[in-house]
N, CA and C atoms as an extended XYZ file, in Angstrom:
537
Properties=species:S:1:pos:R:3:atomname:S:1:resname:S:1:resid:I:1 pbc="F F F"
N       147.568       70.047       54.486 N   UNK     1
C       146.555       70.205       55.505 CA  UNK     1
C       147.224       70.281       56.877 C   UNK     1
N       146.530       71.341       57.214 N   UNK     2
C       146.945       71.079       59.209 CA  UNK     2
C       146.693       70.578       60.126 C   UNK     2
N       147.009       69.657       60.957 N   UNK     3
C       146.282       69.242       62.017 CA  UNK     3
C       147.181       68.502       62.869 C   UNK     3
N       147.102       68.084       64.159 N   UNK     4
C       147.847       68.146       65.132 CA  UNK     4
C       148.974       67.037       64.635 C   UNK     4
N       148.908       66.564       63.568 N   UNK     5
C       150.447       65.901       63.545 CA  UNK     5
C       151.297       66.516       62.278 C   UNK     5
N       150.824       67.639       61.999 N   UNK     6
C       151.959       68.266       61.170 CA  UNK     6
C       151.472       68.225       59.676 C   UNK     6
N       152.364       69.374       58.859 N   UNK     7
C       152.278       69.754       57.252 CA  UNK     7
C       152.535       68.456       56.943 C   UNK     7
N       151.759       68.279       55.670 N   UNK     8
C       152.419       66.816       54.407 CA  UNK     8
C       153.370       67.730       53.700 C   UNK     8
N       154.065       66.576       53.246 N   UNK     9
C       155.075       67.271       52.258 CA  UNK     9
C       154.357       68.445       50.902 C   UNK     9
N       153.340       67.710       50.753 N   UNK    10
C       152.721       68.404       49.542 CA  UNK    10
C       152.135       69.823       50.325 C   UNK    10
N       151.395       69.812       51.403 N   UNK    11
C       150.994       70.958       51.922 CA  UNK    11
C       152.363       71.836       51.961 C   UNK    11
N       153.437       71.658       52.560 N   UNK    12
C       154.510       72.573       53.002 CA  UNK    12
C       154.567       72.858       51.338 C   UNK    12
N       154.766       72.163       50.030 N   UNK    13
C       155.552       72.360       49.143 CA  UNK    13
C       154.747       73.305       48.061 C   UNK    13
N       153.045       73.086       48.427 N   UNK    14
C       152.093       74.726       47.757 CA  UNK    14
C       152.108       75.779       48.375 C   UNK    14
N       152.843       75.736       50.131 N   UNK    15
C       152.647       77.290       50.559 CA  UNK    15
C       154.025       77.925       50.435 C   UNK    15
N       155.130       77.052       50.070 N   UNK    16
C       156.548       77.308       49.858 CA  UNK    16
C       156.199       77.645       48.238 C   UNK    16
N       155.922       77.103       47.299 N   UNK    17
C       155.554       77.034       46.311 CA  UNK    17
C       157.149       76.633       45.477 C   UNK    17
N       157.274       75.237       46.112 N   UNK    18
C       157.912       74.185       45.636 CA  UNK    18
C       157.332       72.676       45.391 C   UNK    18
N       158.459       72.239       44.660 N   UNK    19
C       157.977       71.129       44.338 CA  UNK    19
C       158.663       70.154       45.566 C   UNK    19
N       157.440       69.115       45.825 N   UNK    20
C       157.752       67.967       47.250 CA  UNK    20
C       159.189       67.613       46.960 C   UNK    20
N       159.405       67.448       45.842 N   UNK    21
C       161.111       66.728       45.175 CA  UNK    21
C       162.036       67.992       45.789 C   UNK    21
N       161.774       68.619       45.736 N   UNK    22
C       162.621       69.978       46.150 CA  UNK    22
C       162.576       70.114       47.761 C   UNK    22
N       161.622       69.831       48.525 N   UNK    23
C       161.444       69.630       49.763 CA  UNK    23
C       162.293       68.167       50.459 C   UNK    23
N       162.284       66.999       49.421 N   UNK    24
C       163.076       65.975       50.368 CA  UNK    24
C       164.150       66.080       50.106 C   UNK    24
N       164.800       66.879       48.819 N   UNK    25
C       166.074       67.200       48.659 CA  UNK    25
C       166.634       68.336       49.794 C   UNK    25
N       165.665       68.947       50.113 N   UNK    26
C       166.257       69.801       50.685 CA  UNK    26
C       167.229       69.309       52.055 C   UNK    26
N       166.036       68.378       52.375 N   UNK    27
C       166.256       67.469       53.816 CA  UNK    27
C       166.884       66.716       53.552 C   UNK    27
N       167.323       65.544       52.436 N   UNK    28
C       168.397       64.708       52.253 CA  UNK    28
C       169.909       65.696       51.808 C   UNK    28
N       170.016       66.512       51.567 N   UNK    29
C       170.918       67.347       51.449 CA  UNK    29
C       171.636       68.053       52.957 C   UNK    29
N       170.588       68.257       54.309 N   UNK    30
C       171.107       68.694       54.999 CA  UNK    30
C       170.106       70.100       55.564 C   UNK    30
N       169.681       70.872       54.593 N   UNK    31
C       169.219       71.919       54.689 CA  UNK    31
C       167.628       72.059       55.701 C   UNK    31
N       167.317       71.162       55.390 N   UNK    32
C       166.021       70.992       56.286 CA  UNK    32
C       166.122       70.072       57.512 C   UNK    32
N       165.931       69.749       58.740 N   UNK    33
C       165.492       69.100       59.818 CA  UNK    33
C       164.676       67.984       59.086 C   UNK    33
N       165.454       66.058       59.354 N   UNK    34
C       164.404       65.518       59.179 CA  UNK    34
C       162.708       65.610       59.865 C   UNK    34
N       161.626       65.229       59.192 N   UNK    35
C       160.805       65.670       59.773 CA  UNK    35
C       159.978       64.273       60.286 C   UNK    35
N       159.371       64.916       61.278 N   UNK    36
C       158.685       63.397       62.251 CA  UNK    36
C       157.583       62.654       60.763 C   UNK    36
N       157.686       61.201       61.087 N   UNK    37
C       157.403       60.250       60.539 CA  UNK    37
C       155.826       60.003       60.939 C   UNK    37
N       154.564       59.743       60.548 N   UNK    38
C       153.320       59.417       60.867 CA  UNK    38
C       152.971       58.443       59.964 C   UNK    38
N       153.072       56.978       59.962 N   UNK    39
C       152.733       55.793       59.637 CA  UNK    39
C       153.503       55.624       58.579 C   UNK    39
N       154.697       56.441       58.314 N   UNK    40
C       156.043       56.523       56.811 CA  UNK    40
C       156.032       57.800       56.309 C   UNK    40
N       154.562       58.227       56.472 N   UNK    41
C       154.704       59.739       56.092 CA  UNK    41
C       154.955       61.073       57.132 C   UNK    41
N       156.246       61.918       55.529 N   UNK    42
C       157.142       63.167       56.286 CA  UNK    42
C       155.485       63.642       56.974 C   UNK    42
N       155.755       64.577       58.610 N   UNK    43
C       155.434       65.406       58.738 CA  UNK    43
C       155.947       66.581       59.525 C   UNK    43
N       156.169       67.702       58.927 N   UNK    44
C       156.662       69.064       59.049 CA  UNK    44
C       155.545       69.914       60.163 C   UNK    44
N       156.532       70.644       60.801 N   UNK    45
C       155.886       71.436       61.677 CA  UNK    45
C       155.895       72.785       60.676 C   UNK    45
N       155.090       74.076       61.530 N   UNK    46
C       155.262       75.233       60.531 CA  UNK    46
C       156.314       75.833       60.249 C   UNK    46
N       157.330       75.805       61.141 N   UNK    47
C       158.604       76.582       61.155 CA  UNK    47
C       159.462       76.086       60.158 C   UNK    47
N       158.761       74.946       59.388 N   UNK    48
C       160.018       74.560       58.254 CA  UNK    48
C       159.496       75.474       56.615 C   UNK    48
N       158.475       76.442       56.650 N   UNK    49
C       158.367       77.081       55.551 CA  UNK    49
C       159.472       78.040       56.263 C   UNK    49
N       160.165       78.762       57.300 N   UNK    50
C       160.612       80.264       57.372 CA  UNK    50
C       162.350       79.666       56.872 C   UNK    50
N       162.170       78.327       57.203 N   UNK    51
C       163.834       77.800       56.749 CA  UNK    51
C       163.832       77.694       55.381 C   UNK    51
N       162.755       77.006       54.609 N   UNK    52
C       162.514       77.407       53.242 CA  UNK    52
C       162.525       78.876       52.285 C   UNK    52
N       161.666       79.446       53.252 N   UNK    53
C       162.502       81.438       53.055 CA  UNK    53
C       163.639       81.391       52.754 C   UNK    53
N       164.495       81.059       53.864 N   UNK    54
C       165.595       81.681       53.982 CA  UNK    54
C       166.627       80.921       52.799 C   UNK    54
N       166.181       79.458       52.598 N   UNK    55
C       167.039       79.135       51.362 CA  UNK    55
C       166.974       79.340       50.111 C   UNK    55
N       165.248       79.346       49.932 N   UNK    56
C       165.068       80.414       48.582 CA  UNK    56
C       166.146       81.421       48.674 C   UNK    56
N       165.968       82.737       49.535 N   UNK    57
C       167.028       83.802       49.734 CA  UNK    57
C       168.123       83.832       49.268 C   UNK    57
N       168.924       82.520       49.847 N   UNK    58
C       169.915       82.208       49.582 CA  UNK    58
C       170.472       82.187       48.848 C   UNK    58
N       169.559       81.343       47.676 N   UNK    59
C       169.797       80.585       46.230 CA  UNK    59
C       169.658       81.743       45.673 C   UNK    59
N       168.833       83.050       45.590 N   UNK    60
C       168.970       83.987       44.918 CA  UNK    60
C       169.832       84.579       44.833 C   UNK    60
N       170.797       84.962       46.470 N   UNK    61
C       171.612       85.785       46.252 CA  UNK    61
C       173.195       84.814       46.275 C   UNK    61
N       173.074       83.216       45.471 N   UNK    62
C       174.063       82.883       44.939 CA  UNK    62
C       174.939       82.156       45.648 C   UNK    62
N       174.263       81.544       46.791 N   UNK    63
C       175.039       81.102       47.695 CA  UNK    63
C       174.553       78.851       47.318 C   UNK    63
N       175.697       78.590       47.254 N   UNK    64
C       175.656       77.239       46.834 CA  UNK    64
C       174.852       76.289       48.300 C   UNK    64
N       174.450       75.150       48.013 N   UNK    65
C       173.835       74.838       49.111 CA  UNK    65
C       174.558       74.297       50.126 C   UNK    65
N       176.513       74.036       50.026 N   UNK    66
C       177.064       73.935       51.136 CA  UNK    66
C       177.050       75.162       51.787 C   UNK    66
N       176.994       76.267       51.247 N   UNK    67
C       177.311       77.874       52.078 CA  UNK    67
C       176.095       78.144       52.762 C   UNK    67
N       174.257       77.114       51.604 N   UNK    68
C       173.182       77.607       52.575 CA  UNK    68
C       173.306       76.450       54.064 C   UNK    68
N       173.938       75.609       54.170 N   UNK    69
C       174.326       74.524       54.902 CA  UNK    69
C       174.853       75.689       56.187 C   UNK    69
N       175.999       75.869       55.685 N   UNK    70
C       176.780       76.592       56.990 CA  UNK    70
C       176.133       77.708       57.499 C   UNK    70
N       175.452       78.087       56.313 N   UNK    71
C       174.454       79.631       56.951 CA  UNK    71
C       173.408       78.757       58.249 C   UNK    71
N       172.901       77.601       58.137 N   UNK    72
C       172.040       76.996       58.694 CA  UNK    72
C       171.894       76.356       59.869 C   UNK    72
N       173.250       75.927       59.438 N   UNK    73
C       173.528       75.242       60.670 CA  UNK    73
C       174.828       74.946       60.871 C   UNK    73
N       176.078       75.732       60.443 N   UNK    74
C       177.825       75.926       60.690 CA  UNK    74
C       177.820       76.948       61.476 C   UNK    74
N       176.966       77.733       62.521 N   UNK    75
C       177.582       78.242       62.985 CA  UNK    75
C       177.107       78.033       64.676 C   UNK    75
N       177.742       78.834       65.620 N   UNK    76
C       177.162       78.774       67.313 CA  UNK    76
C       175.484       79.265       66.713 C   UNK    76
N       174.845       78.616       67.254 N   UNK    77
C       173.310       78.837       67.621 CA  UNK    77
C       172.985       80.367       68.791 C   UNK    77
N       174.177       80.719       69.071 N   UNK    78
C       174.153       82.177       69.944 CA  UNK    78
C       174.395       83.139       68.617 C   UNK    78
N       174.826       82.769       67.828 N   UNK    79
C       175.119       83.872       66.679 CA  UNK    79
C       174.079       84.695       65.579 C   UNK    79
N       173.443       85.522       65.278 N   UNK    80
C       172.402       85.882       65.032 CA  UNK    80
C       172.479       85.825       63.535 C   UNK    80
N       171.031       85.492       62.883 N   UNK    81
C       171.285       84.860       61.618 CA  UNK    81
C       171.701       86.047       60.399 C   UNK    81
N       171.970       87.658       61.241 N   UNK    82
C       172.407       88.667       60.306 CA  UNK    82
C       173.734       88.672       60.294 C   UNK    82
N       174.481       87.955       62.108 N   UNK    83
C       175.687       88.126       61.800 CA  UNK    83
C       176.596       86.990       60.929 C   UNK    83
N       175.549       85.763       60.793 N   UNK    84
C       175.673       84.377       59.587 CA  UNK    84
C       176.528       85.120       58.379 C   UNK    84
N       174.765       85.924       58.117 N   UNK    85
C       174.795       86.483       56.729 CA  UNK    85
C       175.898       87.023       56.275 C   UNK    85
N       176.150       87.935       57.397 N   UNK    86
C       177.466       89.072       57.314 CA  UNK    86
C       178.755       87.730       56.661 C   UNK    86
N       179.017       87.314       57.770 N   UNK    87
C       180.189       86.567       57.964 CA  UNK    87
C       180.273       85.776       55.942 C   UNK    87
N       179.266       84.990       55.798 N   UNK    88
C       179.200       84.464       54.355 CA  UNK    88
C       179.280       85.237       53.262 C   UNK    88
N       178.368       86.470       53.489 N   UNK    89
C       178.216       87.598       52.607 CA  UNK    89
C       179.676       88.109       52.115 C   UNK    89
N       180.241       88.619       52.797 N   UNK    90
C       182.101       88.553       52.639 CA  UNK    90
C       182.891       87.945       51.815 C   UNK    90
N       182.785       86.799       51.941 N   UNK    91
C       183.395       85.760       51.528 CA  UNK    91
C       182.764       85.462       50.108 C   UNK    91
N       181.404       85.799       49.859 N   UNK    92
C       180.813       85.731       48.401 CA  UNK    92
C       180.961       86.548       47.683 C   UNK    92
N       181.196       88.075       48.056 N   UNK    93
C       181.065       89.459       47.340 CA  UNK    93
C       182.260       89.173       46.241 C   UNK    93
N       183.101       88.933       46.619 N   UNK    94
C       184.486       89.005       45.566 CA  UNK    94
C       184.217       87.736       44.621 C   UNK    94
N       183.711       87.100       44.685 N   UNK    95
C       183.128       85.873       43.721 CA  UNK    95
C       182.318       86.395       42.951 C   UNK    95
N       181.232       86.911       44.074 N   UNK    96
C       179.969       87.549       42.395 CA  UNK    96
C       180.918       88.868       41.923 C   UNK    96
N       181.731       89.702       41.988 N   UNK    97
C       182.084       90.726       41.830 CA  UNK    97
C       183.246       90.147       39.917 C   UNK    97
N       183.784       89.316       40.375 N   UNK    98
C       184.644       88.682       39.286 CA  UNK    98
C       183.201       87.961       38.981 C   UNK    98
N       182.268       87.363       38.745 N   UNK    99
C       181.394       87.221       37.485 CA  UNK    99
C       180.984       88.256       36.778 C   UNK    99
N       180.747       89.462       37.935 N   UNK   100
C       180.016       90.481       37.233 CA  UNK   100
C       181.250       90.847       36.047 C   UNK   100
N       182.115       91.155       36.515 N   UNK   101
C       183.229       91.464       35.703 CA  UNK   101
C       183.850       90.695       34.293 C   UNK   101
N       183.177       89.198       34.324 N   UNK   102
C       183.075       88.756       33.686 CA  UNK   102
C       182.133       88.903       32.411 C   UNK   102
N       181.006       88.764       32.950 N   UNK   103
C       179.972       89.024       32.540 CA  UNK   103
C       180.352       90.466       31.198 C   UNK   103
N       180.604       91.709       32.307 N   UNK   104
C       180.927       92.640       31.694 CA  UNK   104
C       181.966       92.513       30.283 C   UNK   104
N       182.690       91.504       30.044 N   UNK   105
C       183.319       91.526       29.357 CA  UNK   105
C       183.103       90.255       28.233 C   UNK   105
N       182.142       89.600       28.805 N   UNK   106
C       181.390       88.749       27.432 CA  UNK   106
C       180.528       90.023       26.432 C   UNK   106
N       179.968       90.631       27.657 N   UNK   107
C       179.103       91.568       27.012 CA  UNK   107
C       179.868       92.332       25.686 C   UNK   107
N       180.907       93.132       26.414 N   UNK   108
C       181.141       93.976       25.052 CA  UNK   108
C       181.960       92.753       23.775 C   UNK   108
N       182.642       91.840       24.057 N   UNK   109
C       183.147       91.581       23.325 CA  UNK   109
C       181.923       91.435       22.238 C   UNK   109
N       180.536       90.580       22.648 N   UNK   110
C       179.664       90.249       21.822 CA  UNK   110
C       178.994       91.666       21.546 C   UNK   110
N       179.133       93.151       21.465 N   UNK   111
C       178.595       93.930       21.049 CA  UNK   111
C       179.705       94.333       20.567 C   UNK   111
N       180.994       93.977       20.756 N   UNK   112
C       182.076       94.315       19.694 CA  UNK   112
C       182.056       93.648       18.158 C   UNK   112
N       181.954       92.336       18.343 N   UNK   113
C       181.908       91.870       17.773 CA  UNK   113
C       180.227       91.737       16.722 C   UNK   113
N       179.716       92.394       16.641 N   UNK   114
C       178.323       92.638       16.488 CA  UNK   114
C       178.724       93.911       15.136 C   UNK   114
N       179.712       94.814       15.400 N   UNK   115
C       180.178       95.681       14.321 CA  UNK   115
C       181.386       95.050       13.833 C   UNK   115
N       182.037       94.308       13.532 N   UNK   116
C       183.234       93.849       13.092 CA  UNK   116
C       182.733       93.739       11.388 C   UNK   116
N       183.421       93.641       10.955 N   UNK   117
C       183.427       93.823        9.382 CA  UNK   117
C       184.375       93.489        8.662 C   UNK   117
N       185.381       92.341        9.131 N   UNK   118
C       186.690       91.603        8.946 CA  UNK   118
C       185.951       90.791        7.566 C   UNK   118
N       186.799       91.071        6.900 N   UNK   119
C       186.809       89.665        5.485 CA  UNK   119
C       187.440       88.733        5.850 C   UNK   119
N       189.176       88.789        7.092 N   UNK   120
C       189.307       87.677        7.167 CA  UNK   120
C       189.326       87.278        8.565 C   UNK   120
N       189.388       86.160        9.274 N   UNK   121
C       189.611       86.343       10.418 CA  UNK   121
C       190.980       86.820       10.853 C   UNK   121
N       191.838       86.318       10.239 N   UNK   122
C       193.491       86.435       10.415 CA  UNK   122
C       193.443       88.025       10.576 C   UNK   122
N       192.518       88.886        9.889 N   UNK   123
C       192.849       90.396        9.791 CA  UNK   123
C       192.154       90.984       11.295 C   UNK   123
N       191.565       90.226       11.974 N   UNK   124
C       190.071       90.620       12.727 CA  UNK   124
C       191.213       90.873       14.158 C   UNK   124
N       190.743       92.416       14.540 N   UNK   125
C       191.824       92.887       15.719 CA  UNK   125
C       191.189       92.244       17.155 C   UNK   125
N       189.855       91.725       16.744 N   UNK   126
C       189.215       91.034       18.104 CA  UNK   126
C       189.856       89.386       18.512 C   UNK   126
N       190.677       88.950       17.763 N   UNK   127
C       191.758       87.825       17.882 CA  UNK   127
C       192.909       88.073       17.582 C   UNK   127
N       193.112       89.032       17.335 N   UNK   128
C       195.078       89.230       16.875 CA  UNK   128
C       195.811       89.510       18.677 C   UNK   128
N       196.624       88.463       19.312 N   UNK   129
C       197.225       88.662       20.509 CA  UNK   129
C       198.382       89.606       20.205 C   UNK   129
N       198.069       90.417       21.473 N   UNK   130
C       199.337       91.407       21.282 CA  UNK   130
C       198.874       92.956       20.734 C   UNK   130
N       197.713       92.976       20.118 N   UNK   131
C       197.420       94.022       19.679 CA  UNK   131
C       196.916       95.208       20.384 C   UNK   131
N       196.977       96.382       20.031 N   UNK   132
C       196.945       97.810       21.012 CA  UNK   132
C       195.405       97.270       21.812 C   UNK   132
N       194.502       96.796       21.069 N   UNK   133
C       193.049       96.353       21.477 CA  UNK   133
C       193.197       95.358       22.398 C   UNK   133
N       194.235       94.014       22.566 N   UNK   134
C       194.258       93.144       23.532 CA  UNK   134
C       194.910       93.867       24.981 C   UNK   134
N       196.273       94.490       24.354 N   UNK   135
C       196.982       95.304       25.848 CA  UNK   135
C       195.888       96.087       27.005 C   UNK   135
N       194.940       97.277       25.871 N   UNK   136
C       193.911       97.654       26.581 CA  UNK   136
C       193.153       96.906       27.288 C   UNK   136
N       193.304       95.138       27.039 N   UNK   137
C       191.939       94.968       28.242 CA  UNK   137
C       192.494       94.212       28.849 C   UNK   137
N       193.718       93.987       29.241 N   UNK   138
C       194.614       93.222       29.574 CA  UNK   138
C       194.001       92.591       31.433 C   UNK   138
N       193.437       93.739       32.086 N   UNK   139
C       192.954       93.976       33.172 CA  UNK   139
C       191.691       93.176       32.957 C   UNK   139
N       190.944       93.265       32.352 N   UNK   140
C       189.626       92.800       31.892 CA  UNK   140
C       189.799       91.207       31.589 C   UNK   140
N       190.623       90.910       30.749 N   UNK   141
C       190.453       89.649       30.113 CA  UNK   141
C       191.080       88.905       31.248 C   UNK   141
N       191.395       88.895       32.205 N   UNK   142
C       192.113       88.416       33.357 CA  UNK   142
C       191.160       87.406       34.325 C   UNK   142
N       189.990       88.233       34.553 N   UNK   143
C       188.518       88.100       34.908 CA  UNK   143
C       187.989       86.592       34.057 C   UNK   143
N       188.591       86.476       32.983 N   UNK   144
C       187.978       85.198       32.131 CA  UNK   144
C       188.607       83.745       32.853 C   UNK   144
N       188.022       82.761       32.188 N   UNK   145
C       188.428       81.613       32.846 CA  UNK   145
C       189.235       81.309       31.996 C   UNK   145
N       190.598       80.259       32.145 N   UNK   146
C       191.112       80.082       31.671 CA  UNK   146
C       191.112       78.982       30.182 C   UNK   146
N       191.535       79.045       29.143 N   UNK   147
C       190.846       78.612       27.925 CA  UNK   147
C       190.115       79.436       26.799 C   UNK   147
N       190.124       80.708       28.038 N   UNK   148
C       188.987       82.000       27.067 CA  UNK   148
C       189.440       82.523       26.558 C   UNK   148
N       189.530       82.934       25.219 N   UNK   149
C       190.500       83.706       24.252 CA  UNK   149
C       189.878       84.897       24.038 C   UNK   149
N       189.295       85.377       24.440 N   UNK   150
C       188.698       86.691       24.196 CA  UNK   150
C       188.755       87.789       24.486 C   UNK   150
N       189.060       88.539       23.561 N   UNK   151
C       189.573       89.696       23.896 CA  UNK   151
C       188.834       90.913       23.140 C   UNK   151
N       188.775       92.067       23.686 N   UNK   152
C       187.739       92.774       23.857 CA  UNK   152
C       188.443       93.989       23.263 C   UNK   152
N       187.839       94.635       22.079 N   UNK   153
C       188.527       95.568       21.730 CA  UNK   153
C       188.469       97.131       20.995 C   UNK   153
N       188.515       97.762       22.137 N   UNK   154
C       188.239       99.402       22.327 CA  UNK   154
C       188.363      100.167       20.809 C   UNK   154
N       187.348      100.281       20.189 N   UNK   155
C       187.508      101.539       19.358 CA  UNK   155
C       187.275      100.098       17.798 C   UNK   155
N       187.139       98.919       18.307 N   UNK   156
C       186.198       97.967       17.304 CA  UNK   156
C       185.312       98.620       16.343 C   UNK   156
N       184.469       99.504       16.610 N   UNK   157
C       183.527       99.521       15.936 CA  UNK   157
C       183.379       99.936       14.620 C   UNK   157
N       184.802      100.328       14.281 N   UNK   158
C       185.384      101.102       13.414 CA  UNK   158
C       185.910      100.357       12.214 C   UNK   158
N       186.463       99.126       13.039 N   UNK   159
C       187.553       98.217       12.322 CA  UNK   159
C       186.430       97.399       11.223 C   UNK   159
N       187.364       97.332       10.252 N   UNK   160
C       186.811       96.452        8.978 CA  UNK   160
C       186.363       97.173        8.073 C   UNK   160
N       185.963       98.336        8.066 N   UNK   161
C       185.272       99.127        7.294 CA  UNK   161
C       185.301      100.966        6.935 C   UNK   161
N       185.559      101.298        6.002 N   UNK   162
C       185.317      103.063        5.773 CA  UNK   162
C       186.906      103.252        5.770 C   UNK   162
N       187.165      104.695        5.727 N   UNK   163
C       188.332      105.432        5.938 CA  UNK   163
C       189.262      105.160        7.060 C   UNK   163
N       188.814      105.012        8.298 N   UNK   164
C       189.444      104.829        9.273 CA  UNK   164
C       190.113      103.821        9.340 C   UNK   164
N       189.391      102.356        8.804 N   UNK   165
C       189.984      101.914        8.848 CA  UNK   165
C       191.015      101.304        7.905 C   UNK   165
N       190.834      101.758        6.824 N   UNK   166
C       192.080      101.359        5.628 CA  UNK   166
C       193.352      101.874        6.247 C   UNK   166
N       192.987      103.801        6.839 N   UNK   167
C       193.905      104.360        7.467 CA  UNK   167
C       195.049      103.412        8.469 C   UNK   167
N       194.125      102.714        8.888 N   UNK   168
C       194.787      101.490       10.224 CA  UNK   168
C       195.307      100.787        9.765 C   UNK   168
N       195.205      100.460        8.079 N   UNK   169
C       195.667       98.532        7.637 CA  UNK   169
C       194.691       97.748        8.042 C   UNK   169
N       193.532       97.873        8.939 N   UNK   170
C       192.608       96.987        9.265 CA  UNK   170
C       191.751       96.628        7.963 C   UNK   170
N       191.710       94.894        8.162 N   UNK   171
C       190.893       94.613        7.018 CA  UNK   171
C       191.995       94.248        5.440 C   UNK   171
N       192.726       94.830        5.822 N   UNK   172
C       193.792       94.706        4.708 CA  UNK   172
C       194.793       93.815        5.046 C   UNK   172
N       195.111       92.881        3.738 N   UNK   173
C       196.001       91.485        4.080 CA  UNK   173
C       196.618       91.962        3.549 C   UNK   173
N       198.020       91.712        4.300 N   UNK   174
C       199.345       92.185        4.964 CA  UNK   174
C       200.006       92.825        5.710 C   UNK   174
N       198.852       93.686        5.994 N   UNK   175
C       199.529       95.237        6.614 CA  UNK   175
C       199.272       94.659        7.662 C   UNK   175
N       200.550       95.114        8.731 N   UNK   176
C       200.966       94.858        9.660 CA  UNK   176
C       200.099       96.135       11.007 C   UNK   176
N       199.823       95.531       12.168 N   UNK   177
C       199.488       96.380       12.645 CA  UNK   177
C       199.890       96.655       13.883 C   UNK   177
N       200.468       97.837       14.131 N   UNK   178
C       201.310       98.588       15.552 CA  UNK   178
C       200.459       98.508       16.862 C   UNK   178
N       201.511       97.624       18.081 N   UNK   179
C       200.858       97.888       19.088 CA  UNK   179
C       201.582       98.603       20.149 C   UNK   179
């Protein structure tokens, strides 16, 4: 409700369309301006839904809440909140750019691995290190975090099964395979 001493938490948190818990976090975190006190209870002026905008925003486009912190309030107050953006935006692109890249490479492995047709694992070219299939993604698997064994492997879809691949030794215990 409105009236001359300010939003309740619950009012700010149905037109934000958050939850109040999400509103005092926001403010015990930093992100919000404490807000004036009326007999114990928060009250918010209107200008704290457009700061709520902007951290929704934020959170969408991946920015942790120390980075929505500095977007907020780390920089000169003469600085305009596009040239914030700019300045953070920079500094995030190559972060989401190596998830995407990541990402990209959970993907195929799990649509590689989706045609595999190995009887054993020991034979399976989607874990053999060293193989013509690991060298190829050598660039790719780089992108993974470390611990990740996965390796992603070009022309899979083939392996385990039919002509082609007996042709290869794939699938076949012993045969050695050239990388």
């Amino acid at each position: 409700m409105v009236d001359q001493r300010g939003l309740t938490v619950g009012t700010v948190a149905r037109q934000a369309r958050l939850r109040p818990s999400a509103i005092r976090y926001y403010e015990s975190a930093g992100l919000l301006p404490a807000p004036v006190r009326v007999s114990g209870w928060r009250r918010y002026d209107a200008t704290v839904l457009g700061r709520l905008a902007v951290i929704e925003l934020a959170k969408r486009a991946g920015f942790t809440l120390a980075e929505i912190r500095t977007l907020l309030r780390g920089f000169s107050p003469r600085m305009s909140p596009s040239k914030r953006w700019q300045v953070l935006a920079r500094k995030k692109l190559p972060e989401v750019e190596a998830l995407i890249a990541r990402a990209c490479t959970m993907k195929r492995l799990l649509e590689e691995g989706l045609n595999c047709g190995c009887l054993r694992l020991e034979d399976c070219t989607l874990l053999v290190p060293g193989s013509a299939l690991a060298r190829g993604l050598s660039t790719e698997s780089a992108s993974l975090a470390s611990g990740d064994r996965a390796v992603i492997a070009e022309g899979h879809r083939a392996h385990g099964s039919g002509p082609a691949a007996a042709k290869r030794g794939v699938g076949t215990p012993g045969v050695l395979r050239g990388g």
